[in-house]
């Protein structure tokens, strides 16, 4: 990558404060930059001779009507209060490079915008709230920011002007550098979504309380429990792209055998970047005994014929909705007898779990249904002595090998709505528009002396993304086969 002329961001808190207040600070030179100075002549030359690139014919983004409705629901919940929802800031990866930015879920959900440093503010009015999105404007050409600063547009790309952003988002857009002053001067009750922008939080430190802010976070989490039609379409898009990513992996399993699990990870990541924004979470590319580690994301192990590959991965769309799908595949295309027996037990459990997903059902019914099947099979295989299924479930003894819950809500976060109250989530009732995963598994650790040796090192999980509909459910990830014979036929076809 090119060496920047100057530091990409202010280096200390006072610099950030000055920038946030909109005061004019000289653009700093890089300590070891090859151009220690800018001549007056060059600085003057760079100010002029540029075409006007303002975009005038922009239409609102596809979800603008949906974000407006979401903000209206938020406004109704907190009348008379100022609500502050930050997008977040860039995070340093190493020295002067940053991690790829991903806007906070709350901010993107309410605006459709993904700009770093953005802040949505809902100002209370007599009849609700007035929404303003505070953003960084176009780079300043007068002070040289656009070509000298590490976040200037010649370094990282053009930002939308405030007028352009306002037209796209359907929200008034203002300069975020003026926001700290406005927040300091604000009176009346304020709530902020914490954890994304330390600068915004520091300005509000004497105006907010942790308890009130948590109520805001909980409300926004619960607001996402039921998806609207835009969100459902995005989740379907994510699942479709994810299915293509799984197909990509099957086609190159021979290359993965010649290298490592990293080949699988890289193959799926390519699909995620081509068909979406990114992966929705760290891909789990667990071959052989690594499949018994629930969140194996090191992905540096061997891929061996005769063993299983547990691939848990999801594409995140450009609008930040993610799929979350798992398939357990025989690396050579054929299950052994024992692998199939374990796989079929998990498949049966998943079928029972999916069947329990329907409107009006208690949320945890799908988990209980799947766990009962797995407990039954474990008892039948003689792994729990002379205990019957009811006693096993009462004591939770099946959890030695099932380990985790059978699913979770899904949406913009892979574990969506995590801040929701228990009574509206795990102790709640399913409604049309909810989307959840159903993902039972069996995991026999390589060092588990309580199971026959041939079981050790085998892990199986099957996971699909299930939408609750008016009359039952719809499997959004049904494009990928699940039954063992179908898996084998599908793999054979893809391998040609």
Tab-separated table of C-alpha atoms in Angstrom:
chain	number	residue	atom	x	y	z
A	1	UNK	CA	0.000	0.000	0.000
A	2	UNK	CA	1.126	3.565	-0.586
A	3	UNK	CA	2.903	5.418	2.196
A	4	UNK	CA	0.734	8.283	3.338
A	5	UNK	CA	2.139	11.791	3.525
A	6	UNK	CA	0.757	12.371	7.002
A	7	UNK	CA	-0.788	10.509	9.932
A	8	UNK	CA	-4.193	9.102	9.124
A	9	UNK	CA	-5.879	10.177	12.364
A	10	UNK	CA	-5.174	12.453	15.335
A	11	UNK	CA	-2.894	10.699	17.784
A	12	UNK	CA	-4.332	11.779	21.131
A	13	UNK	CA	-7.543	12.734	22.865
A	14	UNK	CA	-6.955	16.481	22.625
A	15	UNK	CA	-6.487	16.202	18.853
A	16	UNK	CA	-9.717	14.222	18.539
A	17	UNK	CA	-11.548	16.791	20.638
A	18	UNK	CA	-10.256	19.652	18.517
A	19	UNK	CA	-11.314	17.839	15.374
A	20	UNK	CA	-14.751	17.075	16.849
A	21	UNK	CA	-15.237	20.730	17.774
A	22	UNK	CA	-14.521	21.766	14.200
A	23	UNK	CA	-11.456	23.837	15.120
A	24	UNK	CA	-8.821	24.201	12.465
A	25	UNK	CA	-5.800	22.026	13.236
A	26	UNK	CA	-2.762	21.830	10.935
A	27	UNK	CA	-2.460	18.530	9.123
A	28	UNK	CA	0.450	16.726	10.728
A	29	UNK	CA	3.402	15.358	8.813
A	30	UNK	CA	4.391	11.731	9.129
A	31	UNK	CA	7.494	11.357	11.276
A	32	UNK	CA	9.321	9.340	8.639
A	33	UNK	CA	7.505	10.556	5.548
A	34	UNK	CA	9.468	11.207	2.380
A	35	UNK	CA	7.811	14.623	1.934
A	36	UNK	CA	8.418	16.533	5.168
A	37	UNK	CA	7.008	19.780	3.831
A	38	UNK	CA	4.427	21.108	1.385
A	39	UNK	CA	5.475	24.211	-0.504
A	40	UNK	CA	3.088	27.144	-0.629
A	41	UNK	CA	3.027	26.811	-4.403
A	42	UNK	CA	2.016	23.132	-4.295
A	43	UNK	CA	-0.620	23.805	-1.636
A	44	UNK	CA	-2.122	26.565	-3.760
A	45	UNK	CA	-1.956	24.433	-6.905
A	46	UNK	CA	-3.903	21.611	-5.245
A	47	UNK	CA	-6.801	23.895	-4.342
A	48	UNK	CA	-8.010	24.472	-7.882
A	49	UNK	CA	-8.581	22.788	-11.202
A	50	UNK	CA	-11.026	20.175	-9.951
A	51	UNK	CA	-14.367	19.407	-11.589
A	52	UNK	CA	-17.610	19.742	-9.648
A	53	UNK	CA	-18.623	16.164	-8.767
A	54	UNK	CA	-21.743	16.870	-6.711
A	55	UNK	CA	-24.428	14.262	-7.442
A	56	UNK	CA	-27.840	15.869	-7.995
A	57	UNK	CA	-30.099	13.058	-9.237
A	58	UNK	CA	-29.922	10.677	-6.284
A	59	UNK	CA	-32.961	8.667	-5.236
A	60	UNK	CA	-33.578	7.464	-1.668
A	61	UNK	CA	-32.050	4.091	-0.807
A	62	UNK	CA	-34.278	1.030	-1.026
A	63	UNK	CA	-34.922	0.788	2.703
A	64	UNK	CA	-35.537	4.495	3.385
A	65	UNK	CA	-39.257	3.942	4.003
A	66	UNK	CA	-38.449	1.090	6.382
A	67	UNK	CA	-35.871	3.072	8.359
A	68	UNK	CA	-38.364	5.925	8.668
A	69	UNK	CA	-40.933	3.548	10.139
A	70	UNK	CA	-38.332	2.132	12.553
A	71	UNK	CA	-37.423	5.622	13.751
A	72	UNK	CA	-41.107	6.402	14.257
A	73	UNK	CA	-41.471	3.368	16.537
A	74	UNK	CA	-38.399	4.476	18.473
A	75	UNK	CA	-39.785	7.998	18.782
A	76	UNK	CA	-43.084	6.705	20.142
A	77	UNK	CA	-41.302	4.657	22.819
A	78	UNK	CA	-39.241	7.552	24.205
A	79	UNK	CA	-41.302	10.760	23.849
A	80	UNK	CA	-39.642	13.975	24.937
A	81	UNK	CA	-36.159	12.470	25.116
A	82	UNK	CA	-33.104	13.112	22.985
A	83	UNK	CA	-31.846	9.819	21.505
A	84	UNK	CA	-28.267	9.413	20.262
A	85	UNK	CA	-27.244	6.406	18.158
A	86	UNK	CA	-23.617	6.345	16.926
A	87	UNK	CA	-22.247	4.310	14.014
A	88	UNK	CA	-18.842	3.884	15.646
A	89	UNK	CA	-15.308	4.803	14.702
A	90	UNK	CA	-12.404	3.236	12.874
A	91	UNK	CA	-10.323	0.869	14.991
A	92	UNK	CA	-6.561	0.566	14.628
A	93	UNK	CA	-5.351	-2.817	13.422
A	94	UNK	CA	-1.657	-2.015	13.528
A	95	UNK	CA	0.221	1.281	13.577
A	96	UNK	CA	-1.510	3.352	10.874
A	97	UNK	CA	-3.843	0.741	9.374
A	98	UNK	CA	-7.417	0.095	10.462
A	99	UNK	CA	-9.769	-2.831	10.564
A	100	UNK	CA	-12.485	-2.790	7.926
A	101	UNK	CA	-15.289	-0.675	9.359
A	102	UNK	CA	-18.703	-2.133	10.120
A	103	UNK	CA	-21.346	0.306	11.333
A	104	UNK	CA	-23.140	-0.487	14.573
A	105	UNK	CA	-26.254	-2.541	14.042
A	106	UNK	CA	-28.486	-0.010	15.797
A	107	UNK	CA	-27.276	2.870	13.616
A	108	UNK	CA	-27.515	0.951	10.332
A	109	UNK	CA	-30.958	-0.387	11.282
A	110	UNK	CA	-32.316	3.119	11.845
A	111	UNK	CA	-30.596	4.932	8.958
A	112	UNK	CA	-29.460	2.500	6.260
A	113	UNK	CA	-26.111	4.334	6.391
A	114	UNK	CA	-22.743	2.666	7.019
A	115	UNK	CA	-20.398	5.648	7.414
A	116	UNK	CA	-17.819	5.609	10.173
A	117	UNK	CA	-18.171	8.412	12.724
A	118	UNK	CA	-21.841	8.902	11.812
A	119	UNK	CA	-24.305	9.698	14.603
A	120	UNK	CA	-28.098	9.651	14.397
A	121	UNK	CA	-29.802	12.063	16.776
A	122	UNK	CA	-33.543	12.160	17.401
A	123	UNK	CA	-34.389	15.584	18.826
A	124	UNK	CA	-37.689	15.721	20.764
A	125	UNK	CA	-40.419	17.923	19.365
A	126	UNK	CA	-43.996	18.704	20.371
A	127	UNK	CA	-45.329	15.824	18.271
A	128	UNK	CA	-42.481	13.311	18.267
A	129	UNK	CA	-38.884	13.677	17.158
A	130	UNK	CA	-36.893	15.282	14.370
A	131	UNK	CA	-34.174	12.981	13.022
A	132	UNK	CA	-30.775	14.291	11.952
A	133	UNK	CA	-27.837	12.186	10.801
A	134	UNK	CA	-24.491	13.751	11.612
A	135	UNK	CA	-21.740	12.802	9.164
A	136	UNK	CA	-18.307	13.828	7.999
A	137	UNK	CA	-18.748	16.111	4.967
A	138	UNK	CA	-16.677	15.948	1.804
A	139	UNK	CA	-12.934	16.426	2.304
A	140	UNK	CA	-11.887	20.072	2.544
A	141	UNK	CA	-9.890	21.173	-0.504
A	142	UNK	CA	-8.962	24.533	0.942
A	143	UNK	CA	-6.863	23.154	3.797
A	144	UNK	CA	-5.472	20.199	1.817
A	145	UNK	CA	-7.284	17.546	3.833
A	146	UNK	CA	-8.466	15.739	0.694
A	147	UNK	CA	-4.930	14.848	-0.390
A	148	UNK	CA	-2.802	15.180	2.766
A	149	UNK	CA	-4.874	13.565	5.504
A	150	UNK	CA	-4.879	9.799	5.836
A	151	UNK	CA	-8.685	9.794	5.726
A	152	UNK	CA	-8.856	12.327	2.907
A	153	UNK	CA	-10.710	11.355	-0.216
A	154	UNK	CA	-7.620	10.799	-2.375
A	155	UNK	CA	-6.477	8.211	0.180
A	156	UNK	CA	-9.666	6.353	1.056
A	157	UNK	CA	-12.240	7.484	-1.488
A	158	UNK	CA	-14.922	10.094	-1.907
A	159	UNK	CA	-17.519	10.619	0.802
A	160	UNK	CA	-21.022	11.764	0.013
A	161	UNK	CA	-21.670	15.427	0.567
A	162	UNK	CA	-24.159	16.215	3.316
A	163	UNK	CA	-26.753	17.138	0.688
A	164	UNK	CA	-26.217	13.835	-1.132
A	165	UNK	CA	-26.442	11.865	2.098
A	166	UNK	CA	-29.668	13.632	3.028
A	167	UNK	CA	-31.289	12.717	-0.270
A	168	UNK	CA	-30.129	9.092	-0.081
A	169	UNK	CA	-31.172	8.471	3.497
A	170	UNK	CA	-34.255	10.661	3.623
A	171	UNK	CA	-32.869	12.347	6.749
A	172	UNK	CA	-31.464	15.825	7.264
A	173	UNK	CA	-27.655	15.542	7.294
A	174	UNK	CA	-25.345	17.864	9.233
A	175	UNK	CA	-21.623	18.086	9.970
A	176	UNK	CA	-20.727	15.636	12.755
A	177	UNK	CA	-17.861	17.889	13.852
A	178	UNK	CA	-20.439	20.336	15.206
A	179	UNK	CA	-22.264	17.666	17.195
A	180	UNK	CA	-20.193	17.703	20.439
A	181	UNK	CA	-20.990	21.374	20.982
A	182	UNK	CA	-24.700	20.783	20.344
A	183	UNK	CA	-24.804	17.828	22.727
A	184	UNK	CA	-23.040	19.800	25.466
A	185	UNK	CA	-25.571	22.598	25.132
A	186	UNK	CA	-28.558	20.233	25.047
A	187	UNK	CA	-30.968	20.164	27.955
A	188	UNK	CA	-33.532	17.584	28.985
A	189	UNK	CA	-33.296	13.783	29.170
A	190	UNK	CA	-30.824	12.032	26.853
A	191	UNK	CA	-30.164	8.404	26.030
A	192	UNK	CA	-27.237	7.016	24.026
A	193	UNK	CA	-26.387	3.584	22.612
A	194	UNK	CA	-23.111	2.817	24.346
A	195	UNK	CA	-20.039	0.955	23.215
A	196	UNK	CA	-19.533	2.454	19.763
A	197	UNK	CA	-18.223	6.012	20.088
A	198	UNK	CA	-16.231	6.970	23.174
A	199	UNK	CA	-16.085	10.604	22.092
A	200	UNK	CA	-19.855	10.951	21.962
A	201	UNK	CA	-20.218	9.167	25.279
A	202	UNK	CA	-17.678	11.450	26.959
A	203	UNK	CA	-19.658	14.527	25.884
A	204	UNK	CA	-22.824	13.040	27.389
A	205	UNK	CA	-21.287	11.630	30.554
A	206	UNK	CA	-23.177	13.988	32.902
A	207	UNK	CA	-26.476	13.709	30.977
A	208	UNK	CA	-27.062	9.959	30.788
A	209	UNK	CA	-27.306	6.950	33.092
A	210	UNK	CA	-26.373	3.352	32.445
A	211	UNK	CA	-29.869	2.151	33.340
A	212	UNK	CA	-31.638	4.507	30.927
A	213	UNK	CA	-29.174	3.780	28.147
A	214	UNK	CA	-29.681	0.061	28.619
A	215	UNK	CA	-33.431	0.539	28.166
A	216	UNK	CA	-32.711	2.126	24.779
A	217	UNK	CA	-30.434	-0.742	23.773
A	218	UNK	CA	-32.996	-3.323	24.866
A	219	UNK	CA	-35.781	-1.614	22.921
A	220	UNK	CA	-33.731	-1.526	19.713
A	221	UNK	CA	-32.815	-5.180	20.177
A	222	UNK	CA	-36.428	-6.219	20.650
A	223	UNK	CA	-37.537	-4.048	17.714
A	224	UNK	CA	-35.552	-6.384	15.457
A	225	UNK	CA	-37.226	-9.583	16.685
A	226	UNK	CA	-39.854	-9.389	13.919
A	227	UNK	CA	-38.392	-8.688	10.492
A	228	UNK	CA	-40.092	-6.536	7.868
A	229	UNK	CA	-40.286	-7.495	4.192
A	230	UNK	CA	-37.032	-5.695	3.355
A	231	UNK	CA	-35.171	-7.619	6.046
A	232	UNK	CA	-36.668	-10.964	5.009
A	233	UNK	CA	-35.579	-10.372	1.423
A	234	UNK	CA	-32.059	-9.531	2.624
A	235	UNK	CA	-31.895	-12.685	4.752
A	236	UNK	CA	-32.990	-14.758	1.776
A	237	UNK	CA	-30.325	-13.076	-0.340
A	238	UNK	CA	-27.737	-13.889	2.317
A	239	UNK	CA	-28.804	-17.536	2.416
A	240	UNK	CA	-28.724	-17.861	-1.363
A	241	UNK	CA	-25.207	-16.438	-1.527
A	242	UNK	CA	-24.156	-18.705	1.323
A	243	UNK	CA	-25.413	-21.750	-0.575
A	244	UNK	CA	-23.222	-20.736	-3.511
A	245	UNK	CA	-20.299	-20.398	-1.111
A	246	UNK	CA	-20.804	-23.953	0.156
A	247	UNK	CA	-20.875	-25.190	-3.416
A	248	UNK	CA	-17.618	-23.351	-4.081
A	249	UNK	CA	-16.015	-25.150	-1.137
A	250	UNK	CA	-17.120	-28.619	-2.229
A	251	UNK	CA	-15.591	-28.033	-5.655
A	252	UNK	CA	-12.148	-27.355	-4.179
A	253	UNK	CA	-11.958	-29.896	-1.359
A	254	UNK	CA	-9.078	-31.622	-3.146
A	255	UNK	CA	-7.088	-28.388	-2.964
A	256	UNK	CA	-7.956	-28.034	0.690
A	257	UNK	CA	-6.593	-31.527	1.271
A	258	UNK	CA	-3.350	-30.414	-0.360
A	259	UNK	CA	-3.142	-27.338	1.863
A	260	UNK	CA	-5.319	-26.832	4.957
A	261	UNK	CA	-8.626	-25.567	6.323
A	262	UNK	CA	-7.460	-22.102	5.291
A	263	UNK	CA	-8.211	-22.956	1.667
A	264	UNK	CA	-11.825	-23.555	2.667
A	265	UNK	CA	-11.955	-20.314	4.611
A	266	UNK	CA	-10.493	-18.348	1.716
A	267	UNK	CA	-12.810	-19.942	-0.823
A	268	UNK	CA	-15.917	-19.042	1.155
A	269	UNK	CA	-14.609	-15.544	1.871
A	270	UNK	CA	-14.232	-14.915	-1.859
A	271	UNK	CA	-17.931	-15.679	-2.347
A	272	UNK	CA	-18.853	-13.449	0.597
A	273	UNK	CA	-16.961	-10.503	-0.872
A	274	UNK	CA	-18.265	-11.051	-4.406
A	275	UNK	CA	-21.926	-11.594	-3.503
A	276	UNK	CA	-22.109	-9.503	-0.327
A	277	UNK	CA	-20.248	-7.250	2.051
A	278	UNK	CA	-18.245	-9.760	4.059
A	279	UNK	CA	-18.660	-12.910	6.083
A	280	UNK	CA	-21.203	-12.360	8.843
A	281	UNK	CA	-18.857	-13.902	11.431
A	282	UNK	CA	-15.593	-15.805	11.491
A	283	UNK	CA	-16.065	-18.885	9.326
A	284	UNK	CA	-15.767	-22.214	11.147
A	285	UNK	CA	-13.929	-24.551	8.761
A	286	UNK	CA	-13.439	-27.501	11.087
A	287	UNK	CA	-12.067	-30.710	9.624
A	288	UNK	CA	-11.664	-33.988	11.490
A	289	UNK	CA	-11.512	-33.639	15.289
A	290	UNK	CA	-11.645	-29.842	15.013
A	291	UNK	CA	-15.366	-30.302	14.329
A	292	UNK	CA	-15.826	-31.033	18.026
A	293	UNK	CA	-14.694	-27.477	18.902
A	294	UNK	CA	-17.816	-25.359	18.626
A	295	UNK	CA	-16.183	-22.155	17.392
A	296	UNK	CA	-13.075	-23.420	15.642
A	297	UNK	CA	-11.952	-20.324	13.714
A	298	UNK	CA	-8.189	-20.882	13.604
A	299	UNK	CA	-8.783	-22.862	10.412
A	300	UNK	CA	-5.187	-24.007	10.179
A	301	UNK	CA	-5.641	-27.771	10.411
A	302	UNK	CA	-5.314	-30.609	7.963
A	303	UNK	CA	-8.169	-31.690	5.678
A	304	UNK	CA	-8.074	-35.476	5.342
A	305	UNK	CA	-10.033	-37.913	3.200
A	306	UNK	CA	-12.230	-40.182	5.279
A	307	UNK	CA	-12.946	-37.511	7.904
A	308	UNK	CA	-15.755	-34.986	8.167
A	309	UNK	CA	-15.728	-31.247	7.490
A	310	UNK	CA	-18.003	-29.115	9.643
A	311	UNK	CA	-18.455	-25.841	7.763
A	312	UNK	CA	-20.357	-23.140	9.644
A	313	UNK	CA	-20.372	-19.939	7.582
A	314	UNK	CA	-22.590	-17.119	6.392
A	315	UNK	CA	-22.488	-14.342	3.830
A	316	UNK	CA	-23.346	-10.859	5.079
A	317	UNK	CA	-25.185	-8.798	2.457
A	318	UNK	CA	-24.231	-5.271	1.495
A	319	UNK	CA	-27.078	-4.133	3.783
A	320	UNK	CA	-25.493	-6.061	6.697
A	321	UNK	CA	-27.905	-8.990	7.056
A	322	UNK	CA	-26.203	-12.329	7.576
A	323	UNK	CA	-26.948	-15.968	6.997
A	324	UNK	CA	-25.745	-18.612	9.471
A	325	UNK	CA	-25.613	-22.085	7.959
A	326	UNK	CA	-23.793	-25.296	8.876
A	327	UNK	CA	-23.280	-28.462	6.903
A	328	UNK	CA	-21.193	-31.448	7.930
A	329	UNK	CA	-19.711	-33.070	4.852
A	330	UNK	CA	-17.683	-36.242	4.244
A	331	UNK	CA	-14.452	-34.918	2.779
A	332	UNK	CA	-14.171	-37.767	0.282
A	333	UNK	CA	-17.874	-37.546	-0.565
A	334	UNK	CA	-19.070	-40.665	1.299
A	335	UNK	CA	-20.087	-41.125	4.938
A	336	UNK	CA	-18.750	-44.121	6.825
A	337	UNK	CA	-21.330	-46.241	8.611
A	338	UNK	CA	-20.626	-44.626	11.991
A	339	UNK	CA	-20.446	-41.114	10.560
A	340	UNK	CA	-23.826	-41.648	8.921
A	341	UNK	CA	-25.360	-43.011	12.128
A	342	UNK	CA	-24.316	-39.900	14.039
A	343	UNK	CA	-25.254	-37.616	11.146
A	344	UNK	CA	-28.706	-39.186	10.827
A	345	UNK	CA	-29.340	-38.664	14.548
A	346	UNK	CA	-28.541	-34.965	14.208
A	347	UNK	CA	-30.652	-34.715	11.048
A	348	UNK	CA	-33.591	-36.325	12.848
A	349	UNK	CA	-33.165	-33.877	15.717
A	350	UNK	CA	-33.085	-30.943	13.334
A	351	UNK	CA	-36.226	-32.152	11.569
A	352	UNK	CA	-37.999	-32.298	14.937
A	353	UNK	CA	-36.735	-28.840	15.823
A	354	UNK	CA	-37.812	-27.276	12.525
A	355	UNK	CA	-41.257	-28.846	12.829
A	356	UNK	CA	-41.693	-27.093	16.182
A	357	UNK	CA	-41.081	-23.631	14.666
A	358	UNK	CA	-44.513	-22.073	14.135
A	359	UNK	CA	-46.426	-18.967	15.176
A	360	UNK	CA	-47.804	-19.122	18.689
A	361	UNK	CA	-45.359	-21.780	19.845
A	362	UNK	CA	-43.112	-21.112	22.827
A	363	UNK	CA	-39.670	-20.102	21.573
A	364	UNK	CA	-37.861	-22.952	23.290
A	365	UNK	CA	-40.070	-25.727	21.855
A	366	UNK	CA	-37.703	-26.296	18.924
A	367	UNK	CA	-34.771	-26.709	21.305
A	368	UNK	CA	-36.626	-29.155	23.528
A	369	UNK	CA	-37.788	-31.205	20.537
A	370	UNK	CA	-34.276	-31.528	19.130
A	371	UNK	CA	-32.705	-32.335	22.500
A	372	UNK	CA	-35.229	-35.122	23.098
A	373	UNK	CA	-34.257	-36.815	19.847
A	374	UNK	CA	-30.550	-36.590	20.607
A	375	UNK	CA	-31.021	-37.845	24.166
A	376	UNK	CA	-33.021	-40.792	22.822
A	377	UNK	CA	-30.255	-41.773	20.404
A	378	UNK	CA	-27.540	-41.427	23.050
A	379	UNK	CA	-29.502	-43.733	25.353
A	380	UNK	CA	-30.041	-46.224	22.522
A	381	UNK	CA	-26.308	-46.265	21.795
A	382	UNK	CA	-25.624	-47.193	25.420
A	383	UNK	CA	-23.672	-44.041	26.234
A	384	UNK	CA	-25.731	-43.178	29.338
A	385	UNK	CA	-25.847	-46.452	31.175
A	386	UNK	CA	-29.279	-47.647	32.253
A	387	UNK	CA	-30.864	-44.190	32.543
A	388	UNK	CA	-34.040	-43.544	30.592
A	389	UNK	CA	-34.566	-40.541	28.311
A	390	UNK	CA	-36.710	-38.617	30.793
A	391	UNK	CA	-34.071	-38.837	33.504
A	392	UNK	CA	-31.328	-37.866	31.072
A	393	UNK	CA	-33.260	-34.753	30.029
A	394	UNK	CA	-34.122	-33.901	33.633
A	395	UNK	CA	-30.441	-33.964	34.594
A	396	UNK	CA	-29.221	-32.505	31.303
A	397	UNK	CA	-26.728	-35.346	30.859
A	398	UNK	CA	-27.035	-35.261	27.074
A	399	UNK	CA	-25.287	-31.895	27.158
A	400	UNK	CA	-21.894	-33.632	27.487
A	401	UNK	CA	-22.257	-34.317	23.754
A	402	UNK	CA	-24.834	-31.738	22.572
A	403	UNK	CA	-23.127	-28.851	24.380
A	404	UNK	CA	-25.053	-25.821	23.091
A	405	UNK	CA	-28.538	-24.455	22.610
A	406	UNK	CA	-30.312	-25.483	19.438
A	407	UNK	CA	-30.560	-22.032	17.877
A	408	UNK	CA	-30.802	-18.263	18.162
A	409	UNK	CA	-32.381	-15.249	16.515
A	410	UNK	CA	-30.781	-14.121	13.266
A	411	UNK	CA	-30.662	-10.813	11.415
A	412	UNK	CA	-28.134	-7.996	11.185
A	413	UNK	CA	-26.173	-9.720	13.937
A	414	UNK	CA	-25.489	-13.411	13.697
A	415	UNK	CA	-26.753	-13.671	17.294
A	416	UNK	CA	-29.406	-11.050	16.734
A	417	UNK	CA	-31.531	-9.350	19.387
A	418	UNK	CA	-29.137	-10.516	22.108
A	419	UNK	CA	-30.027	-7.625	24.432
A	420	UNK	CA	-33.751	-8.427	24.397
A	421	UNK	CA	-35.432	-9.330	27.682
A	422	UNK	CA	-35.759	-13.033	28.412
A	423	UNK	CA	-39.550	-12.768	28.471
A	424	UNK	CA	-39.578	-11.516	24.873
A	425	UNK	CA	-36.875	-13.884	23.603
A	426	UNK	CA	-36.124	-17.326	25.084
A	427	UNK	CA	-39.217	-17.248	27.300
A	428	UNK	CA	-41.322	-15.621	24.608
A	429	UNK	CA	-43.586	-16.814	21.817
A	430	UNK	CA	-42.768	-17.149	18.134
A	431	UNK	CA	-44.410	-14.679	15.758
A	432	UNK	CA	-44.536	-14.431	11.955
A	433	UNK	CA	-41.491	-12.538	10.733
A	434	UNK	CA	-39.102	-13.905	13.329
A	435	UNK	CA	-36.021	-15.630	11.916
A	436	UNK	CA	-33.988	-18.129	13.899
A	437	UNK	CA	-31.451	-20.867	13.397
A	438	UNK	CA	-32.126	-24.522	14.151
A	439	UNK	CA	-28.747	-26.179	14.687
A	440	UNK	CA	-28.505	-29.326	16.801
A	441	UNK	CA	-25.194	-31.116	17.029
A	442	UNK	CA	-23.334	-34.057	18.527
A	443	UNK	CA	-19.677	-33.702	19.486
A	444	UNK	CA	-17.499	-36.552	20.685
A	445	UNK	CA	-14.212	-35.114	21.891
A	446	UNK	CA	-10.999	-36.865	20.920
A	447	UNK	CA	-10.138	-37.399	24.603
A	448	UNK	CA	-13.588	-38.505	25.792
A	449	UNK	CA	-13.051	-41.878	27.442
A	450	UNK	CA	-16.795	-42.342	28.149
A	451	UNK	CA	-17.546	-43.200	24.502
A	452	UNK	CA	-16.215	-46.003	22.297
A	453	UNK	CA	-12.940	-45.127	20.619
A	454	UNK	CA	-14.447	-45.036	17.152
A	455	UNK	CA	-16.747	-42.151	18.178
A	456	UNK	CA	-13.902	-39.969	19.388
A	457	UNK	CA	-13.069	-36.970	17.215
A	458	UNK	CA	-16.386	-36.944	15.345
A	459	UNK	CA	-18.448	-33.754	15.392
A	460	UNK	CA	-21.670	-33.134	13.456
A	461	UNK	CA	-23.848	-30.040	13.287
A	462	UNK	CA	-26.607	-29.178	10.805
A	463	UNK	CA	-27.916	-25.623	10.816
A	464	UNK	CA	-30.545	-23.803	8.793
A	465	UNK	CA	-32.134	-20.368	8.909
A	466	UNK	CA	-35.860	-20.654	9.548
A	467	UNK	CA	-38.415	-17.889	9.021
A	468	UNK	CA	-41.644	-18.064	11.050
A	469	UNK	CA	-44.572	-17.607	8.656
A	470	UNK	CA	-48.309	-17.142	9.183
A	471	UNK	CA	-48.952	-20.862	8.740
A	472	UNK	CA	-45.696	-22.451	9.904
A	473	UNK	CA	-42.164	-21.796	8.718
A	474	UNK	CA	-39.938	-21.458	5.677
A	475	UNK	CA	-36.374	-22.717	5.444
A	476	UNK	CA	-34.427	-19.835	3.890
A	477	UNK	CA	-31.362	-22.033	3.406
A	478	UNK	CA	-33.205	-24.964	1.835
A	479	UNK	CA	-31.115	-24.668	-1.346
A	480	UNK	CA	-28.470	-26.740	0.436
A	481	UNK	CA	-29.240	-30.464	0.887
A	482	UNK	CA	-29.443	-31.872	4.409
A	483	UNK	CA	-30.255	-35.581	4.224
A	484	UNK	CA	-27.196	-37.868	4.041
A	485	UNK	CA	-27.947	-39.459	0.659
A	486	UNK	CA	-28.703	-36.028	-0.804
A	487	UNK	CA	-25.421	-34.688	0.574
A	488	UNK	CA	-23.461	-37.464	-1.114
A	489	UNK	CA	-25.255	-37.029	-4.441
A	490	UNK	CA	-24.821	-33.258	-4.317
A	491	UNK	CA	-21.109	-33.532	-3.622
A	492	UNK	CA	-20.617	-36.065	-6.403
A	493	UNK	CA	-22.391	-33.784	-8.853
A	494	UNK	CA	-20.336	-30.737	-7.872
A	495	UNK	CA	-17.067	-32.632	-8.089
A	496	UNK	CA	-18.056	-33.633	-11.626
